[in-house]
Amino acid sequence: MTSQITDVIDAVQSFVAKGYDREYRVKDGQLIDLELGSTLEACNLNVDAALRLESGDDAEDASNIYAITDPATGHKGLLIDAFDVFDELCHVDLSERLLAHRETAPAGDQDVPMKFGLRKIYKAEFEQDTARYVLREGFPDFPPCPFGQEYSILGFDTAEQTYVWLVTSIMRDSRLIRIPYQGEDVIDEDQSDPRL
């Protein structure tokens, strides 16, 4: 079923049409139902489908979609790992459950300059100036997410001051600078404090 899908948005729409209408997210290593604010027990959930869409040489970019049923509530929802990082963020029991029967297919966005309306940054461009691109976490000015959800992380080009799509190989690079949102009351390093 899932191996015929080559586009993340098409895959999400297909699962939503089959009743997977809850939004799940990984927080502190646990799977959370965002509507209820409750944690799903990894040992009890059913991973009904797991799809990895890869593009680029050596899967330079990949996204994962997990269709999950919570037997405790009967709710069905999606965990979308647009950046292929959840296996690093989840507790091992959840990660093993998600990866157990994951299918892999080539994505239909091979070598395209844009992804979801954002300029796509490949590893070669990142290598030219590793400090130029950063990973922003939890910023309120993220552009709309094409899945009808919200981004929790997104790449940012500090030279152009625009959000960009960082391919998976960059997201996994230890040189990538991660910047969590600190709130509007935090003074930007580029601005001086008028009280001083």
PDB file of C-alpha atoms in Angstrom:
ATOM      1  CA  MET A   1       0.000   0.000   0.000  1.00  0.00           C
ATOM      2  CA  THR A   2       2.474   2.673   1.142  1.00  0.00           C
ATOM      3  CA  SER A   3       5.281   1.731  -1.270  1.00  0.00           C
ATOM      4  CA  GLN A   4       3.334   3.352  -4.140  1.00  0.00           C
ATOM      5  CA  ILE A   5       3.383   6.770  -2.459  1.00  0.00           C
ATOM      6  CA  THR A   6       6.339   9.031  -3.283  1.00  0.00           C
ATOM      7  CA  ASP A   7       5.236  12.374  -1.823  1.00  0.00           C
ATOM      8  CA  VAL A   8       4.937  13.229   1.883  1.00  0.00           C
ATOM      9  CA  ILE A   9       1.861  15.443   1.446  1.00  0.00           C
ATOM     10  CA  ASP A  10       0.088  12.777  -0.639  1.00  0.00           C
ATOM     11  CA  ALA A  11       0.917  10.181   2.023  1.00  0.00           C
ATOM     12  CA  VAL A  12      -0.445  12.381   4.822  1.00  0.00           C
ATOM     13  CA  GLN A  13      -3.645  13.088   2.887  1.00  0.00           C
ATOM     14  CA  SER A  14      -4.085   9.375   2.180  1.00  0.00           C
ATOM     15  CA  PHE A  15      -3.774   8.468   5.860  1.00  0.00           C
ATOM     16  CA  VAL A  16      -6.063  11.303   6.994  1.00  0.00           C
ATOM     17  CA  ALA A  17      -8.699  10.031   4.535  1.00  0.00           C
ATOM     18  CA  LYS A  18      -8.448   6.657   6.306  1.00  0.00           C
ATOM     19  CA  GLY A  19      -9.203   8.216   9.687  1.00  0.00           C
ATOM     20  CA  TYR A  20      -5.702   9.015  10.991  1.00  0.00           C
ATOM     21  CA  ASP A  21      -6.748  12.496  12.054  1.00  0.00           C
ATOM     22  CA  ARG A  22      -4.931  12.924  15.388  1.00  0.00           C
ATOM     23  CA  GLU A  23      -1.617  14.749  15.576  1.00  0.00           C
ATOM     24  CA  TYR A  24       1.115  12.993  17.518  1.00  0.00           C
ATOM     25  CA  ARG A  25       4.441  14.549  18.416  1.00  0.00           C
ATOM     26  CA  VAL A  26       7.593  13.426  20.221  1.00  0.00           C
ATOM     27  CA  LYS A  27       8.323  15.458  23.362  1.00  0.00           C
ATOM     28  CA  ASP A  28      10.963  14.515  25.900  1.00  0.00           C
ATOM     29  CA  GLY A  29      11.357  11.150  24.162  1.00  0.00           C
ATOM     30  CA  GLN A  30       7.662  10.262  24.590  1.00  0.00           C
ATOM     31  CA  LEU A  31       4.825  10.135  22.066  1.00  0.00           C
ATOM     32  CA  ILE A  32       2.177  12.758  22.871  1.00  0.00           C
ATOM     33  CA  ASP A  33      -1.393  13.136  21.584  1.00  0.00           C
ATOM     34  CA  LEU A  34      -1.437  16.911  21.073  1.00  0.00           C
ATOM     35  CA  GLU A  35      -5.217  17.261  21.350  1.00  0.00           C
ATOM     36  CA  LEU A  36      -5.437  15.401  24.665  1.00  0.00           C
ATOM     37  CA  GLY A  37      -2.000  16.389  25.921  1.00  0.00           C
ATOM     38  CA  SER A  38      -1.524  12.791  27.017  1.00  0.00           C
ATOM     39  CA  THR A  39       1.339  10.350  26.574  1.00  0.00           C
ATOM     40  CA  LEU A  40       0.839   7.177  24.541  1.00  0.00           C
ATOM     41  CA  GLU A  41       2.440   4.085  26.009  1.00  0.00           C
ATOM     42  CA  ALA A  42       5.002   2.861  23.472  1.00  0.00           C
ATOM     43  CA  CYS A  43       4.551  -0.789  24.431  1.00  0.00           C
ATOM     44  CA  ASN A  44       0.777  -0.606  23.782  1.00  0.00           C
ATOM     45  CA  LEU A  45       0.461   1.444  20.602  1.00  0.00           C
ATOM     46  CA  ASN A  46      -0.057  -0.074  17.170  1.00  0.00           C
ATOM     47  CA  VAL A  47       2.084   1.210  14.313  1.00  0.00           C
ATOM     48  CA  ASP A  48      -0.275   0.420  11.446  1.00  0.00           C
ATOM     49  CA  ALA A  49       2.003   1.780   8.708  1.00  0.00           C
ATOM     50  CA  ALA A  50       5.467   3.281   8.591  1.00  0.00           C
ATOM     51  CA  LEU A  51       6.873   4.908   5.478  1.00  0.00           C
ATOM     52  CA  ARG A  52      10.285   6.451   4.832  1.00  0.00           C
ATOM     53  CA  LEU A  53      10.633   8.600   1.708  1.00  0.00           C
ATOM     54  CA  GLU A  54      14.260   9.143   0.647  1.00  0.00           C
ATOM     55  CA  SER A  55      15.852  11.438  -1.904  1.00  0.00           C
ATOM     56  CA  GLY A  56      19.371  12.364  -2.930  1.00  0.00           C
ATOM     57  CA  ASP A  57      22.551  10.321  -2.977  1.00  0.00           C
ATOM     58  CA  ASP A  58      22.838   7.999   0.033  1.00  0.00           C
ATOM     59  CA  ALA A  59      19.411   9.176   1.260  1.00  0.00           C
ATOM     60  CA  GLU A  60      20.751  12.694   1.791  1.00  0.00           C
ATOM     61  CA  ASP A  61      17.198  13.777   2.602  1.00  0.00           C
ATOM     62  CA  ALA A  62      14.419  11.667   4.112  1.00  0.00           C
ATOM     63  CA  SER A  63      11.046  12.023   5.816  1.00  0.00           C
ATOM     64  CA  ASN A  64       9.056   9.443   7.775  1.00  0.00           C
ATOM     65  CA  ILE A  65       5.329   9.062   8.339  1.00  0.00           C
ATOM     66  CA  TYR A  66       3.898   6.766  10.996  1.00  0.00           C
ATOM     67  CA  ALA A  67       0.187   5.858  11.107  1.00  0.00           C
ATOM     68  CA  ILE A  68      -0.542   4.953  14.730  1.00  0.00           C
ATOM     69  CA  THR A  69      -3.535   3.602  16.639  1.00  0.00           C
ATOM     70  CA  ASP A  70      -3.788   4.053  20.401  1.00  0.00           C
ATOM     71  CA  PRO A  71      -5.671   0.950  21.635  1.00  0.00           C
ATOM     72  CA  ALA A  72      -6.386   2.646  24.977  1.00  0.00           C
ATOM     73  CA  THR A  73      -8.555   5.324  23.317  1.00  0.00           C
ATOM     74  CA  GLY A  74      -9.148   3.924  19.828  1.00  0.00           C
ATOM     75  CA  HIS A  75      -7.776   7.161  18.380  1.00  0.00           C
ATOM     76  CA  LYS A  76      -5.804   7.034  15.150  1.00  0.00           C
ATOM     77  CA  GLY A  77      -3.236   9.626  14.200  1.00  0.00           C
ATOM     78  CA  LEU A  78      -0.028  10.499  12.441  1.00  0.00           C
ATOM     79  CA  LEU A  79       3.492  11.092  13.625  1.00  0.00           C
ATOM     80  CA  ILE A  80       5.280  13.009  10.884  1.00  0.00           C
ATOM     81  CA  ASP A  81       9.053  13.043  11.040  1.00  0.00           C
ATOM     82  CA  ALA A  82       9.728  15.475   8.203  1.00  0.00           C
ATOM     83  CA  PHE A  83      13.429  15.718   9.077  1.00  0.00           C
ATOM     84  CA  ASP A  84      14.219  12.048   9.859  1.00  0.00           C
ATOM     85  CA  VAL A  85      15.361  12.768  13.414  1.00  0.00           C
ATOM     86  CA  PHE A  86      12.846  10.977  15.657  1.00  0.00           C
ATOM     87  CA  ASP A  87      14.942   7.830  16.024  1.00  0.00           C
ATOM     88  CA  GLU A  88      17.458  10.062  17.850  1.00  0.00           C
ATOM     89  CA  LEU A  89      14.825  11.840  19.964  1.00  0.00           C
ATOM     90  CA  CYS A  90      12.660   8.898  21.049  1.00  0.00           C
ATOM     91  CA  HIS A  91      13.253   6.512  23.899  1.00  0.00           C
ATOM     92  CA  VAL A  92      14.574   3.216  22.538  1.00  0.00           C
ATOM     93  CA  ASP A  93      11.312   1.303  23.076  1.00  0.00           C
ATOM     94  CA  LEU A  94       9.350   3.840  20.999  1.00  0.00           C
ATOM     95  CA  SER A  95      12.061   4.052  18.334  1.00  0.00           C
ATOM     96  CA  GLU A  96      12.173   0.268  17.939  1.00  0.00           C
ATOM     97  CA  ARG A  97       8.396   0.119  17.591  1.00  0.00           C
ATOM     98  CA  LEU A  98       8.358   2.858  14.940  1.00  0.00           C
ATOM     99  CA  LEU A  99      11.176   1.305  12.897  1.00  0.00           C
ATOM    100  CA  ALA A 100      10.082  -2.344  13.131  1.00  0.00           C
ATOM    101  CA  HIS A 101       8.177  -2.571   9.836  1.00  0.00           C
ATOM    102  CA  ARG A 102       9.036   0.687   8.089  1.00  0.00           C
ATOM    103  CA  GLU A 103       8.937   0.594   4.293  1.00  0.00           C
ATOM    104  CA  THR A 104      11.338   2.723   2.265  1.00  0.00           C
ATOM    105  CA  ALA A 105      10.519   4.316  -1.075  1.00  0.00           C
ATOM    106  CA  PRO A 106      12.183   6.951  -3.253  1.00  0.00           C
ATOM    107  CA  ALA A 107      10.651  10.390  -2.865  1.00  0.00           C
ATOM    108  CA  GLY A 108       9.456  12.271  -5.887  1.00  0.00           C
ATOM    109  CA  ASP A 109      11.504  15.367  -5.005  1.00  0.00           C
ATOM    110  CA  GLN A 110      14.901  14.203  -6.216  1.00  0.00           C
ATOM    111  CA  ASP A 111      17.287  17.146  -6.707  1.00  0.00           C
ATOM    112  CA  VAL A 112      14.609  19.851  -6.511  1.00  0.00           C
ATOM    113  CA  PRO A 113      15.623  23.327  -5.313  1.00  0.00           C
ATOM    114  CA  MET A 114      12.533  23.763  -3.071  1.00  0.00           C
ATOM    115  CA  LYS A 115      10.685  21.640  -0.534  1.00  0.00           C
ATOM    116  CA  PHE A 116       7.323  22.719   0.915  1.00  0.00           C
ATOM    117  CA  GLY A 117       7.902  26.251  -0.362  1.00  0.00           C
ATOM    118  CA  LEU A 118      11.309  26.569   1.303  1.00  0.00           C
ATOM    119  CA  ARG A 119      14.690  26.722  -0.430  1.00  0.00           C
ATOM    120  CA  LYS A 120      16.315  23.314  -0.013  1.00  0.00           C
ATOM    121  CA  ILE A 121      19.877  23.340   1.320  1.00  0.00           C
ATOM    122  CA  TYR A 122      22.002  20.344   0.358  1.00  0.00           C
ATOM    123  CA  LYS A 123      25.065  19.148   2.253  1.00  0.00           C
ATOM    124  CA  ALA A 124      27.519  20.591  -0.314  1.00  0.00           C
ATOM    125  CA  GLU A 125      26.156  24.106   0.233  1.00  0.00           C
ATOM    126  CA  PHE A 126      26.247  23.654   4.033  1.00  0.00           C
ATOM    127  CA  GLU A 127      29.900  22.549   3.807  1.00  0.00           C
ATOM    128  CA  GLN A 128      30.846  25.879   2.192  1.00  0.00           C
ATOM    129  CA  ASP A 129      29.852  27.819   5.340  1.00  0.00           C
ATOM    130  CA  THR A 130      28.677  25.665   8.259  1.00  0.00           C
ATOM    131  CA  ALA A 131      27.932  28.697  10.461  1.00  0.00           C
ATOM    132  CA  ARG A 132      25.558  30.264   7.914  1.00  0.00           C
ATOM    133  CA  TYR A 133      22.760  27.737   8.449  1.00  0.00           C
ATOM    134  CA  VAL A 134      21.285  27.094  11.894  1.00  0.00           C
ATOM    135  CA  LEU A 135      18.426  25.014  13.241  1.00  0.00           C
ATOM    136  CA  ARG A 136      15.770  27.073  15.002  1.00  0.00           C
ATOM    137  CA  GLU A 137      13.607  25.291  17.581  1.00  0.00           C
ATOM    138  CA  GLY A 138      10.133  26.481  18.604  1.00  0.00           C
ATOM    139  CA  PHE A 139      10.179  29.912  16.960  1.00  0.00           C
ATOM    140  CA  PRO A 140       6.726  31.543  16.624  1.00  0.00           C
ATOM    141  CA  ASP A 141       7.419  32.970  13.142  1.00  0.00           C
ATOM    142  CA  PHE A 142       7.793  29.604  11.383  1.00  0.00           C
ATOM    143  CA  PRO A 143       5.966  29.520   8.037  1.00  0.00           C
ATOM    144  CA  PRO A 144       2.836  27.350   7.798  1.00  0.00           C
ATOM    145  CA  CYS A 145       3.448  23.604   7.714  1.00  0.00           C
ATOM    146  CA  PRO A 146       2.034  21.887   4.603  1.00  0.00           C
ATOM    147  CA  PHE A 147       0.724  18.981   6.700  1.00  0.00           C
ATOM    148  CA  GLY A 148      -1.784  21.172   8.546  1.00  0.00           C
ATOM    149  CA  GLN A 149       0.342  20.925  11.677  1.00  0.00           C
ATOM    150  CA  GLU A 150       3.099  23.190  12.974  1.00  0.00           C
ATOM    151  CA  TYR A 151       6.838  22.949  12.567  1.00  0.00           C
ATOM    152  CA  SER A 152       8.744  22.441  15.803  1.00  0.00           C
ATOM    153  CA  ILE A 153      12.153  22.911  14.149  1.00  0.00           C
ATOM    154  CA  LEU A 154      13.252  24.531  10.920  1.00  0.00           C
ATOM    155  CA  GLY A 155      16.452  25.570   9.190  1.00  0.00           C
ATOM    156  CA  PHE A 156      17.384  29.235   8.968  1.00  0.00           C
ATOM    157  CA  ASP A 157      19.780  31.010   6.594  1.00  0.00           C
ATOM    158  CA  THR A 158      21.476  33.689   8.708  1.00  0.00           C
ATOM    159  CA  ALA A 159      22.853  35.522   5.655  1.00  0.00           C
ATOM    160  CA  GLU A 160      19.481  35.888   3.900  1.00  0.00           C
ATOM    161  CA  GLN A 161      17.410  35.908   7.130  1.00  0.00           C
ATOM    162  CA  THR A 162      14.977  33.347   5.705  1.00  0.00           C
ATOM    163  CA  TYR A 163      13.751  29.911   6.676  1.00  0.00           C
ATOM    164  CA  VAL A 164      15.136  27.048   4.604  1.00  0.00           C
ATOM    165  CA  TRP A 165      14.749  23.273   4.350  1.00  0.00           C
ATOM    166  CA  LEU A 166      17.885  21.526   5.611  1.00  0.00           C
ATOM    167  CA  VAL A 167      18.333  18.023   4.208  1.00  0.00           C
ATOM    168  CA  THR A 168      18.583  15.144   6.667  1.00  0.00           C
ATOM    169  CA  SER A 169      22.342  14.787   6.362  1.00  0.00           C
ATOM    170  CA  ILE A 170      22.712  18.367   7.639  1.00  0.00           C
ATOM    171  CA  MET A 171      20.237  17.791  10.473  1.00  0.00           C
ATOM    172  CA  ARG A 172      22.408  14.906  11.656  1.00  0.00           C
ATOM    173  CA  ASP A 173      25.663  16.888  11.370  1.00  0.00           C
ATOM    174  CA  SER A 174      27.165  17.712  14.781  1.00  0.00           C
ATOM    175  CA  ARG A 175      28.364  21.087  13.453  1.00  0.00           C
ATOM    176  CA  LEU A 176      24.805  22.335  12.920  1.00  0.00           C
ATOM    177  CA  ILE A 177      24.112  25.052  15.478  1.00  0.00           C
ATOM    178  CA  ARG A 178      20.784  24.607  17.288  1.00  0.00           C
ATOM    179  CA  ILE A 179      19.010  27.700  18.591  1.00  0.00           C
ATOM    180  CA  PRO A 180      16.005  27.227  20.883  1.00  0.00           C
ATOM    181  CA  TYR A 181      13.476  30.054  21.043  1.00  0.00           C
ATOM    182  CA  GLN A 182      14.088  32.106  24.183  1.00  0.00           C
ATOM    183  CA  GLY A 183      11.099  34.437  24.024  1.00  0.00           C
ATOM    184  CA  GLU A 184      10.710  37.961  22.752  1.00  0.00           C
ATOM    185  CA  ASP A 185      12.189  39.489  25.887  1.00  0.00           C
ATOM    186  CA  VAL A 186      15.628  38.033  25.131  1.00  0.00           C
ATOM    187  CA  ILE A 187      17.951  40.582  23.556  1.00  0.00           C
ATOM    188  CA  ASP A 188      19.351  39.646  20.174  1.00  0.00           C
ATOM    189  CA  GLU A 189      23.150  39.347  20.223  1.00  0.00           C
ATOM    190  CA  ASP A 190      23.343  41.776  17.301  1.00  0.00           C
ATOM    191  CA  GLN A 191      21.521  44.493  19.256  1.00  0.00           C
ATOM    192  CA  SER A 192      22.982  46.420  22.127  1.00  0.00           C
ATOM    193  CA  ASP A 193      21.151  46.931  25.402  1.00  0.00           C
ATOM    194  CA  PRO A 194      20.146  50.628  25.683  1.00  0.00           C
ATOM    195  CA  ARG A 195      20.342  50.380  29.486  1.00  0.00           C
ATOM    196  CA  LEU A 196      24.130  49.882  29.389  1.00  0.00           C
TER     197      LEU A 196
END
